[in-house]
Amino acid sequence: MFNDIVNYLREIDPTLAAFYATLFTWGLTAIGASLVFFFKKMNRKLFDGMLGFTGGVMVAASFWSLLAPGIEMSPGEGFIKTIPAVTGFGLGALFIFALDKILPHLHVNFKMSEKEGIKTPWHKSVLLTLAITMHNIPEGLAIGVLFGGVAAGIPEASIEGAVILALGIGIQNFPEGFAVAMPLRGLGLSRWKSFNYGQLSAIVEPIAAVLGAWAVLTFEPILPYALCFAAGAMIFVVVEEVVPESQQANHTDISTLGFIGGFIVMMTLDVALG
């Protein structure tokens, strides 16, 4: 089945392939959010473990699917070869840093007084959704950039790698959908509204994926920079948001083990299938 999916995506327009791949990741977010229909409250240990898992997947994907291929396809030797990685990685982190300072949002498990970004009267439910939405921008971008690299004929960018990245991100999107929907339900929103907010947090992934694929196809030399840009953005999200969110309660061991598990899963997928 994996090979059938790969062959199908190889034959269609790369931008469309990136769009389809991120529809899959969006769908898993929606499935995770749908758990709000079956559970009355959230188990905090499970929640922190899933947040840790998300962080582990993102870190592993950042290296195996983005940074390593980006460095490998960079021209030159020695320090010259690291220029695209250093530049792209730094700019990606700075992009999310700037977005973090501008976009109003509130991290899961944090108090309303700890909201970030510009001051707004927006309800807590909107701020929580925007926090997870910000997680998803670099994920969609990363998938789109890889598909664009495949279409551009870059040897280091493989269709298998792009599909594996989409699969890994989809897996960790499942708990992200849950991570939005359940706290919103706890705020008193209906199950249907909680579900809608949860699945909408991933709507940016198809948009970012299409933009990423288009950018690489239009400006092919930027591919190493774009891959490392996505990696820097993802690592910033993990360190600044995902890990602190998972460490707020007294379940640090659970979230840490979840992180290790997520890293192992993504690493195994990339090495075994890629």
C-alpha positions as protocol buffer text, in pm:
chain_id: "A"
residue {
  index: 1
  type: MET
  ca { x: 0 y: 0 z: 0 }
}
residue {
  index: 2
  type: PHE
  ca { x: 285 y: 237 z: 83 }
}
residue {
  index: 3
  type: ASN
  ca { x: 437 y: 180 z: -262 }
}
residue {
  index: 4
  type: ASP
  ca { x: 99 y: 235 z: -429 }
}
residue {
  index: 5
  type: ILE
  ca { x: 62 y: 572 z: -256 }
}
residue {
  index: 6
  type: VAL
  ca { x: 417 y: 670 z: -349 }
}
residue {
  index: 7
  type: ASN
  ca { x: 365 y: 576 z: -715 }
}
residue {
  index: 8
  type: TYR
  ca { x: 38 y: 766 z: -734 }
}
residue {
  index: 9
  type: LEU
  ca { x: 186 y: 1084 z: -583 }
}
residue {
  index: 10
  type: ARG
  ca { x: 486 y: 1056 z: -813 }
}
residue {
  index: 11
  type: GLU
  ca { x: 262 y: 1071 z: -1120 }
}
residue {
  index: 12
  type: ILE
  ca { x: 55 y: 1378 z: -1031 }
}
residue {
  index: 13
  type: ASP
  ca { x: 138 y: 1748 z: -1010 }
}
residue {
  index: 14
  type: PRO
  ca { x: 374 y: 1805 z: -712 }
}
residue {
  index: 15
  type: THR
  ca { x: 172 y: 2094 z: -575 }
}
residue {
  index: 16
  type: LEU
  ca { x: -139 y: 1877 z: -585 }
}
residue {
  index: 17
  type: ALA
  ca { x: 55 y: 1591 z: -424 }
}
residue {
  index: 18
  type: ALA
  ca { x: 162 y: 1823 z: -140 }
}
residue {
  index: 19
  type: PHE
  ca { x: -199 y: 1934 z: -103 }
}
residue {
  index: 20
  type: TYR
  ca { x: -324 y: 1575 z: -83 }
}
residue {
  index: 21
  type: ALA
  ca { x: -54 y: 1483 z: 169 }
}
residue {
  index: 22
  type: THR
  ca { x: -151 y: 1768 z: 398 }
}
residue {
  index: 23
  type: LEU
  ca { x: -520 y: 1686 z: 362 }
}
residue {
  index: 24
  type: PHE
  ca { x: -417 y: 1355 z: 519 }
}
residue {
  index: 25
  type: THR
  ca { x: -240 y: 1531 z: 808 }
}
residue {
  index: 26
  type: TRP
  ca { x: -540 y: 1760 z: 850 }
}
residue {
  index: 27
  type: GLY
  ca { x: -767 y: 1456 z: 855 }
}
residue {
  index: 28
  type: LEU
  ca { x: -572 y: 1296 z: 1139 }
}
residue {
  index: 29
  type: THR
  ca { x: -601 y: 1622 z: 1331 }
}
residue {
  index: 30
  type: ALA
  ca { x: -976 y: 1600 z: 1286 }
}
residue {
  index: 31
  type: ILE
  ca { x: -980 y: 1239 z: 1406 }
}
residue {
  index: 32
  type: GLY
  ca { x: -787 y: 1341 z: 1716 }
}
residue {
  index: 33
  type: ALA
  ca { x: -1028 y: 1627 z: 1778 }
}
residue {
  index: 34
  type: SER
  ca { x: -1323 y: 1389 z: 1737 }
}
residue {
  index: 35
  type: LEU
  ca { x: -1227 y: 1216 z: 2061 }
}
residue {
  index: 36
  type: VAL
  ca { x: -1407 y: 1504 z: 2232 }
}
residue {
  index: 37
  type: PHE
  ca { x: -1732 y: 1324 z: 2142 }
}
residue {
  index: 38
  type: PHE
  ca { x: -1630 y: 1017 z: 2343 }
}
residue {
  index: 39
  type: PHE
  ca { x: -1455 y: 1157 z: 2650 }
}
residue {
  index: 40
  type: LYS
  ca { x: -1593 y: 1390 z: 2915 }
}
residue {
  index: 41
  type: LYS
  ca { x: -1257 y: 1506 z: 3044 }
}
residue {
  index: 42
  type: MET
  ca { x: -891 y: 1480 z: 2960 }
}
residue {
  index: 43
  type: ASN
  ca { x: -647 y: 1254 z: 3141 }
}
residue {
  index: 44
  type: ARG
  ca { x: -359 y: 1489 z: 3218 }
}
residue {
  index: 45
  type: LYS
  ca { x: -93 y: 1217 z: 3217 }
}
residue {
  index: 46
  type: LEU
  ca { x: -206 y: 1098 z: 2875 }
}
residue {
  index: 47
  type: PHE
  ca { x: -224 y: 1453 z: 2750 }
}
residue {
  index: 48
  type: ASP
  ca { x: 132 y: 1538 z: 2859 }
}
residue {
  index: 49
  type: GLY
  ca { x: 259 y: 1212 z: 2714 }
}
residue {
  index: 50
  type: MET
  ca { x: 99 y: 1294 z: 2379 }
}
residue {
  index: 51
  type: LEU
  ca { x: 246 y: 1644 z: 2380 }
}
residue {
  index: 52
  type: GLY
  ca { x: 588 y: 1491 z: 2444 }
}
residue {
  index: 53
  type: PHE
  ca { x: 530 y: 1245 z: 2160 }
}
residue {
  index: 54
  type: THR
  ca { x: 451 y: 1537 z: 1928 }
}
residue {
  index: 55
  type: GLY
  ca { x: 778 y: 1706 z: 2020 }
}
residue {
  index: 56
  type: GLY
  ca { x: 979 y: 1389 z: 1958 }
}
residue {
  index: 57
  type: VAL
  ca { x: 829 y: 1341 z: 1612 }
}
residue {
  index: 58
  type: MET
  ca { x: 897 y: 1703 z: 1518 }
}
residue {
  index: 59
  type: VAL
  ca { x: 1262 y: 1692 z: 1629 }
}
residue {
  index: 60
  type: ALA
  ca { x: 1332 y: 1364 z: 1447 }
}
residue {
  index: 61
  type: ALA
  ca { x: 1157 y: 1489 z: 1132 }
}
residue {
  index: 62
  type: SER
  ca { x: 1356 y: 1812 z: 1147 }
}
residue {
  index: 63
  type: PHE
  ca { x: 1683 y: 1623 z: 1125 }
}
residue {
  index: 64
  type: TRP
  ca { x: 1619 y: 1315 z: 910 }
}
residue {
  index: 65
  type: SER
  ca { x: 1367 y: 1464 z: 669 }
}
residue {
  index: 66
  type: LEU
  ca { x: 1484 y: 1825 z: 648 }
}
residue {
  index: 67
  type: LEU
  ca { x: 1826 y: 1920 z: 785 }
}
residue {
  index: 68
  type: ALA
  ca { x: 2023 y: 1615 z: 668 }
}
residue {
  index: 69
  type: PRO
  ca { x: 1889 y: 1628 z: 308 }
}
residue {
  index: 70
  type: GLY
  ca { x: 1934 y: 2006 z: 305 }
}
residue {
  index: 71
  type: ILE
  ca { x: 2301 y: 1978 z: 402 }
}
residue {
  index: 72
  type: GLU
  ca { x: 2360 y: 1689 z: 163 }
}
residue {
  index: 73
  type: MET
  ca { x: 2231 y: 1880 z: -140 }
}
residue {
  index: 74
  type: SER
  ca { x: 2420 y: 2200 z: -52 }
}
residue {
  index: 75
  type: PRO
  ca { x: 2712 y: 2285 z: -285 }
}
residue {
  index: 76
  type: GLY
  ca { x: 3071 y: 2336 z: -176 }
}
residue {
  index: 77
  type: GLU
  ca { x: 3287 y: 2182 z: 94 }
}
residue {
  index: 78
  type: GLY
  ca { x: 3369 y: 2252 z: 458 }
}
residue {
  index: 79
  type: PHE
  ca { x: 3213 y: 2565 z: 606 }
}
residue {
  index: 80
  type: ILE
  ca { x: 3078 y: 2669 z: 266 }
}
residue {
  index: 81
  type: LYS
  ca { x: 2854 y: 2362 z: 261 }
}
residue {
  index: 82
  type: THR
  ca { x: 2692 y: 2463 z: 590 }
}
residue {
  index: 83
  type: ILE
  ca { x: 2585 y: 2810 z: 471 }
}
residue {
  index: 84
  type: PRO
  ca { x: 2238 y: 2705 z: 343 }
}
residue {
  index: 85
  type: ALA
  ca { x: 2171 y: 2503 z: 658 }
}
residue {
  index: 86
  type: VAL
  ca { x: 2284 y: 2777 z: 896 }
}
residue {
  index: 87
  type: THR
  ca { x: 2102 y: 3050 z: 705 }
}
residue {
  index: 88
  type: GLY
  ca { x: 1780 y: 2858 z: 649 }
}
residue {
  index: 89
  type: PHE
  ca { x: 1766 y: 2713 z: 1001 }
}
residue {
  index: 90
  type: GLY
  ca { x: 1824 y: 3053 z: 1161 }
}
residue {
  index: 91
  type: LEU
  ca { x: 1567 y: 3229 z: 943 }
}
residue {
  index: 92
  type: GLY
  ca { x: 1309 y: 2958 z: 1012 }
}
residue {
  index: 93
  type: ALA
  ca { x: 1351 y: 2999 z: 1386 }
}
residue {
  index: 94
  type: LEU
  ca { x: 1336 y: 3379 z: 1357 }
}
residue {
  index: 95
  type: PHE
  ca { x: 1019 y: 3355 z: 1147 }
}
residue {
  index: 96
  type: ILE
  ca { x: 834 y: 3163 z: 1420 }
}
residue {
  index: 97
  type: PHE
  ca { x: 990 y: 3389 z: 1685 }
}
residue {
  index: 98
  type: ALA
  ca { x: 841 y: 3693 z: 1509 }
}
residue {
  index: 99
  type: LEU
  ca { x: 508 y: 3518 z: 1462 }
}
residue {
  index: 100
  type: ASP
  ca { x: 510 y: 3422 z: 1830 }
}
residue {
  index: 101
  type: LYS
  ca { x: 546 y: 3789 z: 1925 }
}
residue {
  index: 102
  type: ILE
  ca { x: 274 y: 3910 z: 1688 }
}
residue {
  index: 103
  type: LEU
  ca { x: 5 y: 3639 z: 1671 }
}
residue {
  index: 104
  type: PRO
  ca { x: -225 y: 3643 z: 1976 }
}
residue {
  index: 105
  type: HIS
  ca { x: -227 y: 3294 z: 2128 }
}
residue {
  index: 106
  type: LEU
  ca { x: -234 y: 3099 z: 2452 }
}
residue {
  index: 107
  type: HIS
  ca { x: -48 y: 2775 z: 2508 }
}
residue {
  index: 108
  type: VAL
  ca { x: -235 y: 2473 z: 2637 }
}
residue {
  index: 109
  type: ASN
  ca { x: -211 y: 2438 z: 3018 }
}
residue {
  index: 110
  type: PHE
  ca { x: -121 y: 2807 z: 3062 }
}
residue {
  index: 111
  type: LYS
  ca { x: -328 y: 3072 z: 3242 }
}
residue {
  index: 112
  type: MET
  ca { x: -507 y: 3350 z: 3054 }
}
residue {
  index: 113
  type: SER
  ca { x: -266 y: 3600 z: 3207 }
}
residue {
  index: 114
  type: GLU
  ca { x: 17 y: 3420 z: 3024 }
}
residue {
  index: 115
  type: LYS
  ca { x: -120 y: 3475 z: 2673 }
}
residue {
  index: 116
  type: GLU
  ca { x: 131 y: 3595 z: 2414 }
}
residue {
  index: 117
  type: GLY
  ca { x: 134 y: 3815 z: 2106 }
}
residue {
  index: 118
  type: ILE
  ca { x: -38 y: 4148 z: 2060 }
}
residue {
  index: 119
  type: LYS
  ca { x: -315 y: 4227 z: 2306 }
}
residue {
  index: 120
  type: THR
  ca { x: -666 y: 4139 z: 2191 }
}
residue {
  index: 121
  type: PRO
  ca { x: -1006 y: 4081 z: 2352 }
}
residue {
  index: 122
  type: TRP
  ca { x: -1031 y: 3742 z: 2182 }
}
residue {
  index: 123
  type: HIS
  ca { x: -1179 y: 3455 z: 2378 }
}
residue {
  index: 124
  type: LYS
  ca { x: -955 y: 3189 z: 2531 }
}
residue {
  index: 125
  type: SER
  ca { x: -1088 y: 2930 z: 2287 }
}
residue {
  index: 126
  type: VAL
  ca { x: -960 y: 3129 z: 1988 }
}
residue {
  index: 127
  type: LEU
  ca { x: -622 y: 3188 z: 2151 }
}
residue {
  index: 128
  type: LEU
  ca { x: -577 y: 2817 z: 2226 }
}
residue {
  index: 129
  type: THR
  ca { x: -661 y: 2726 z: 1867 }
}
residue {
  index: 130
  type: LEU
  ca { x: -417 y: 2983 z: 1728 }
}
residue {
  index: 131
  type: ALA
  ca { x: -137 y: 2838 z: 1943 }
}
residue {
  index: 132
  type: ILE
  ca { x: -170 y: 2496 z: 1781 }
}
residue {
  index: 133
  type: THR
  ca { x: -225 y: 2656 z: 1440 }
}
residue {
  index: 134
  type: MET
  ca { x: 118 y: 2815 z: 1472 }
}
residue {
  index: 135
  type: HIS
  ca { x: 265 y: 2465 z: 1529 }
}
residue {
  index: 136
  type: ASN
  ca { x: 123 y: 2352 z: 1196 }
}
residue {
  index: 137
  type: ILE
  ca { x: 266 y: 2621 z: 969 }
}
residue {
  index: 138
  type: PRO
  ca { x: 622 y: 2479 z: 953 }
}
residue {
  index: 139
  type: GLU
  ca { x: 485 y: 2125 z: 924 }
}
residue {
  index: 140
  type: GLY
  ca { x: 283 y: 2204 z: 613 }
}
residue {
  index: 141
  type: LEU
  ca { x: 570 y: 2405 z: 471 }
}
residue {
  index: 142
  type: ALA
  ca { x: 812 y: 2115 z: 521 }
}
residue {
  index: 143
  type: ILE
  ca { x: 588 y: 1871 z: 331 }
}
residue {
  index: 144
  type: GLY
  ca { x: 537 y: 2114 z: 45 }
}
residue {
  index: 145
  type: VAL
  ca { x: 908 y: 2191 z: 15 }
}
residue {
  index: 146
  type: LEU
  ca { x: 997 y: 1822 z: -9 }
}
residue {
  index: 147
  type: PHE
  ca { x: 738 y: 1755 z: -279 }
}
residue {
  index: 148
  type: GLY
  ca { x: 863 y: 2060 z: -466 }
}
residue {
  index: 149
  type: GLY
  ca { x: 1217 y: 1926 z: -447 }
}
residue {
  index: 150
  type: VAL
  ca { x: 1108 y: 1593 z: -593 }
}
residue {
  index: 151
  type: ALA
  ca { x: 939 y: 1766 z: -885 }
}
residue {
  index: 152
  type: ALA
  ca { x: 1246 y: 1981 z: -943 }
}
residue {
  index: 153
  type: GLY
  ca { x: 1449 y: 1662 z: -989 }
}
residue {
  index: 154
  type: ILE
  ca { x: 1677 y: 1712 z: -689 }
}
residue {
  index: 155
  type: PRO
  ca { x: 1828 y: 1364 z: -622 }
}
residue {
  index: 156
  type: GLU
  ca { x: 1838 y: 1411 z: -244 }
}
residue {
  index: 157
  type: ALA
  ca { x: 1464 y: 1488 z: -232 }
}
residue {
  index: 158
  type: SER
  ca { x: 1271 y: 1163 z: -268 }
}
residue {
  index: 159
  type: ILE
  ca { x: 899 y: 1103 z: -298 }
}
residue {
  index: 160
  type: GLU
  ca { x: 937 y: 832 z: -30 }
}
residue {
  index: 161
  type: GLY
  ca { x: 1089 y: 1086 z: 207 }
}
residue {
  index: 162
  type: ALA
  ca { x: 806 y: 1331 z: 144 }
}
residue {
  index: 163
  type: VAL
  ca { x: 541 y: 1065 z: 209 }
}
residue {
  index: 164
  type: ILE
  ca { x: 717 y: 949 z: 526 }
}
residue {
  index: 165
  type: LEU
  ca { x: 734 y: 1306 z: 653 }
}
residue {
  index: 166
  type: ALA
  ca { x: 361 y: 1348 z: 588 }
}
residue {
  index: 167
  type: LEU
  ca { x: 293 y: 1019 z: 768 }
}
residue {
  index: 168
  type: GLY
  ca { x: 500 y: 1120 z: 1071 }
}
residue {
  index: 169
  type: ILE
  ca { x: 343 y: 1463 z: 1093 }
}
residue {
  index: 170
  type: GLY
  ca { x: -1 y: 1309 z: 1052 }
}
residue {
  index: 171
  type: ILE
  ca { x: 65 y: 1071 z: 1342 }
}
residue {
  index: 172
  type: GLN
  ca { x: 163 y: 1355 z: 1574 }
}
residue {
  index: 173
  type: ASN
  ca { x: -128 y: 1569 z: 1451 }
}
residue {
  index: 174
  type: PHE
  ca { x: -366 y: 1316 z: 1604 }
}
residue {
  index: 175
  type: PRO
  ca { x: -278 y: 1417 z: 1963 }
}
residue {
  index: 176
  type: GLU
  ca { x: -261 y: 1783 z: 1858 }
}
residue {
  index: 177
  type: GLY
  ca { x: -627 y: 1776 z: 1756 }
}
residue {
  index: 178
  type: PHE
  ca { x: -707 y: 1618 z: 2091 }
}
residue {
  index: 179
  type: ALA
  ca { x: -490 y: 1879 z: 2265 }
}
residue {
  index: 180
  type: VAL
  ca { x: -707 y: 2160 z: 2131 }
}
residue {
  index: 181
  type: ALA
  ca { x: -1053 y: 2004 z: 2150 }
}
residue {
  index: 182
  type: MET
  ca { x: -1046 y: 1869 z: 2506 }
}
residue {
  index: 183
  type: PRO
  ca { x: -934 y: 2192 z: 2681 }
}
residue {
  index: 184
  type: LEU
  ca { x: -1199 y: 2380 z: 2485 }
}
residue {
  index: 185
  type: ARG
  ca { x: -1460 y: 2133 z: 2604 }
}
residue {
  index: 186
  type: GLY
  ca { x: -1334 y: 2199 z: 2956 }
}
residue {
  index: 187
  type: LEU
  ca { x: -1400 y: 2571 z: 2902 }
}
residue {
  index: 188
  type: GLY
  ca { x: -1767 y: 2494 z: 2846 }
}
residue {
  index: 189
  type: LEU
  ca { x: -1786 y: 2486 z: 2466 }
}
residue {
  index: 190
  type: SER
  ca { x: -2014 y: 2228 z: 2310 }
}
residue {
  index: 191
  type: ARG
  ca { x: -1861 y: 1906 z: 2179 }
}
residue {
  index: 192
  type: TRP
  ca { x: -1930 y: 2016 z: 1822 }
}
residue {
  index: 193
  type: LYS
  ca { x: -1764 y: 2357 z: 1865 }
}
residue {
  index: 194
  type: SER
  ca { x: -1468 y: 2198 z: 2043 }
}
residue {
  index: 195
  type: PHE
  ca { x: -1426 y: 1954 z: 1755 }
}
residue {
  index: 196
  type: ASN
  ca { x: -1447 y: 2230 z: 1495 }
}
residue {
  index: 197
  type: TYR
  ca { x: -1184 y: 2443 z: 1665 }
}
residue {
  index: 198
  type: GLY
  ca { x: -962 y: 2137 z: 1706 }
}
residue {
  index: 199
  type: GLN
  ca { x: -967 y: 2032 z: 1342 }
}
residue {
  index: 200
  type: LEU
  ca { x: -945 y: 2390 z: 1213 }
}
residue {
  index: 201
  type: SER
  ca { x: -608 y: 2429 z: 1384 }
}
residue {
  index: 202
  type: ALA
  ca { x: -456 y: 2225 z: 1099 }
}
residue {
  index: 203
  type: ILE
  ca { x: -619 y: 2413 z: 812 }
}
residue {
  index: 204
  type: VAL
  ca { x: -296 y: 2606 z: 755 }
}
residue {
  index: 205
  type: GLU
  ca { x: -105 y: 2289 z: 662 }
}
residue {
  index: 206
  type: PRO
  ca { x: -246 y: 2249 z: 308 }
}
residue {
  index: 207
  type: ILE
  ca { x: -201 y: 2623 z: 250 }
}
residue {
  index: 208
  type: ALA
  ca { x: 160 y: 2621 z: 369 }
}
residue {
  index: 209
  type: ALA
  ca { x: 232 y: 2302 z: 172 }
}
residue {
  index: 210
  type: VAL
  ca { x: 111 y: 2450 z: -156 }
}
residue {
  index: 211
  type: LEU
  ca { x: 313 y: 2767 z: -96 }
}
residue {
  index: 212
  type: GLY
  ca { x: 623 y: 2563 z: -13 }
}
residue {
  index: 213
  type: ALA
  ca { x: 596 y: 2346 z: -324 }
}
residue {
  index: 214
  type: TRP
  ca { x: 531 y: 2648 z: -545 }
}
residue {
  index: 215
  type: ALA
  ca { x: 830 y: 2837 z: -402 }
}
residue {
  index: 216
  type: VAL
  ca { x: 1073 y: 2551 z: -466 }
}
residue {
  index: 217
  type: LEU
  ca { x: 943 y: 2488 z: -818 }
}
residue {
  index: 218
  type: THR
  ca { x: 967 y: 2858 z: -897 }
}
residue {
  index: 219
  type: PHE
  ca { x: 1303 y: 2921 z: -731 }
}
residue {
  index: 220
  type: GLU
  ca { x: 1477 y: 2583 z: -743 }
}
residue {
  index: 221
  type: PRO
  ca { x: 1812 y: 2696 z: -586 }
}
residue {
  index: 222
  type: ILE
  ca { x: 1636 y: 2782 z: -260 }
}
residue {
  index: 223
  type: LEU
  ca { x: 1555 y: 2416 z: -182 }
}
residue {
  index: 224
  type: PRO
  ca { x: 1839 y: 2356 z: 72 }
}
residue {
  index: 225
  type: TYR
  ca { x: 1753 y: 2684 z: 242 }
}
residue {
  index: 226
  type: ALA
  ca { x: 1381 y: 2602 z: 241 }
}
residue {
  index: 227
  type: LEU
  ca { x: 1432 y: 2257 z: 395 }
}
residue {
  index: 228
  type: CYS
  ca { x: 1647 y: 2400 z: 673 }
}
residue {
  index: 229
  type: PHE
  ca { x: 1405 y: 2692 z: 717 }
}
residue {
  index: 230
  type: ALA
  ca { x: 1127 y: 2444 z: 791 }
}
residue {
  index: 231
  type: ALA
  ca { x: 1356 y: 2255 z: 1030 }
}
residue {
  index: 232
  type: GLY
  ca { x: 1445 y: 2572 z: 1221 }
}
residue {
  index: 233
  type: ALA
  ca { x: 1080 y: 2668 z: 1249 }
}
residue {
  index: 234
  type: MET
  ca { x: 986 y: 2324 z: 1380 }
}
residue {
  index: 235
  type: ILE
  ca { x: 1267 y: 2314 z: 1636 }
}
residue {
  index: 236
  type: PHE
  ca { x: 1170 y: 2659 z: 1765 }
}
residue {
  index: 237
  type: VAL
  ca { x: 812 y: 2542 z: 1811 }
}
residue {
  index: 238
  type: VAL
  ca { x: 926 y: 2232 z: 2003 }
}
residue {
  index: 239
  type: VAL
  ca { x: 1162 y: 2415 z: 2238 }
}
residue {
  index: 240
  type: GLU
  ca { x: 954 y: 2727 z: 2295 }
}
residue {
  index: 241
  type: GLU
  ca { x: 606 y: 2576 z: 2302 }
}
residue {
  index: 242
  type: VAL
  ca { x: 559 y: 2198 z: 2291 }
}
residue {
  index: 243
  type: VAL
  ca { x: 809 y: 2101 z: 2561 }
}
residue {
  index: 244
  type: PRO
  ca { x: 707 y: 2376 z: 2810 }
}
residue {
  index: 245
  type: GLU
  ca { x: 340 y: 2285 z: 2760 }
}
residue {
  index: 246
  type: SER
  ca { x: 413 y: 1920 z: 2838 }
}
residue {
  index: 247
  type: GLN
  ca { x: 609 y: 2008 z: 3154 }
}
residue {
  index: 248
  type: GLN
  ca { x: 349 y: 2224 z: 3328 }
}
residue {
  index: 249
  type: ALA
  ca { x: 210 y: 1949 z: 3552 }
}
residue {
  index: 250
  type: ASN
  ca { x: 390 y: 1692 z: 3767 }
}
residue {
  index: 251
  type: HIS
  ca { x: 416 y: 1439 z: 3485 }
}
residue {
  index: 252
  type: THR
  ca { x: 756 y: 1534 z: 3347 }
}
residue {
  index: 253
  type: ASP
  ca { x: 869 y: 1171 z: 3322 }
}
residue {
  index: 254
  type: ILE
  ca { x: 560 y: 1081 z: 3119 }
}
residue {
  index: 255
  type: SER
  ca { x: 609 y: 1367 z: 2875 }
}
residue {
  index: 256
  type: THR
  ca { x: 981 y: 1292 z: 2844 }
}
residue {
  index: 257
  type: LEU
  ca { x: 914 y: 926 z: 2768 }
}
residue {
  index: 258
  type: GLY
  ca { x: 652 y: 1040 z: 2517 }
}
residue {
  index: 259
  type: PHE
  ca { x: 915 y: 1258 z: 2351 }
}
residue {
  index: 260
  type: ILE
  ca { x: 1156 y: 964 z: 2327 }
}
residue {
  index: 261
  type: GLY
  ca { x: 879 y: 746 z: 2183 }
}
residue {
  index: 262
  type: GLY
  ca { x: 788 y: 1004 z: 1920 }
}
residue {
  index: 263
  type: PHE
  ca { x: 1151 y: 1045 z: 1821 }
}
residue {
  index: 264
  type: ILE
  ca { x: 1194 y: 668 z: 1784 }
}
residue {
  index: 265
  type: VAL
  ca { x: 878 y: 633 z: 1576 }
}
residue {
  index: 266
  type: MET
  ca { x: 975 y: 909 z: 1331 }
}
residue {
  index: 267
  type: MET
  ca { x: 1337 y: 795 z: 1310 }
}
residue {
  index: 268
  type: THR
  ca { x: 1227 y: 436 z: 1239 }
}
residue {
  index: 269
  type: LEU
  ca { x: 984 y: 544 z: 968 }
}
residue {
  index: 270
  type: ASP
  ca { x: 1242 y: 761 z: 797 }
}
residue {
  index: 271
  type: VAL
  ca { x: 1527 y: 510 z: 810 }
}
residue {
  index: 272
  type: ALA
  ca { x: 1325 y: 194 z: 741 }
}
residue {
  index: 273
  type: LEU
  ca { x: 1098 y: 329 z: 466 }
}
residue {
  index: 274
  type: GLY
  ca { x: 1309 y: 610 z: 326 }
}
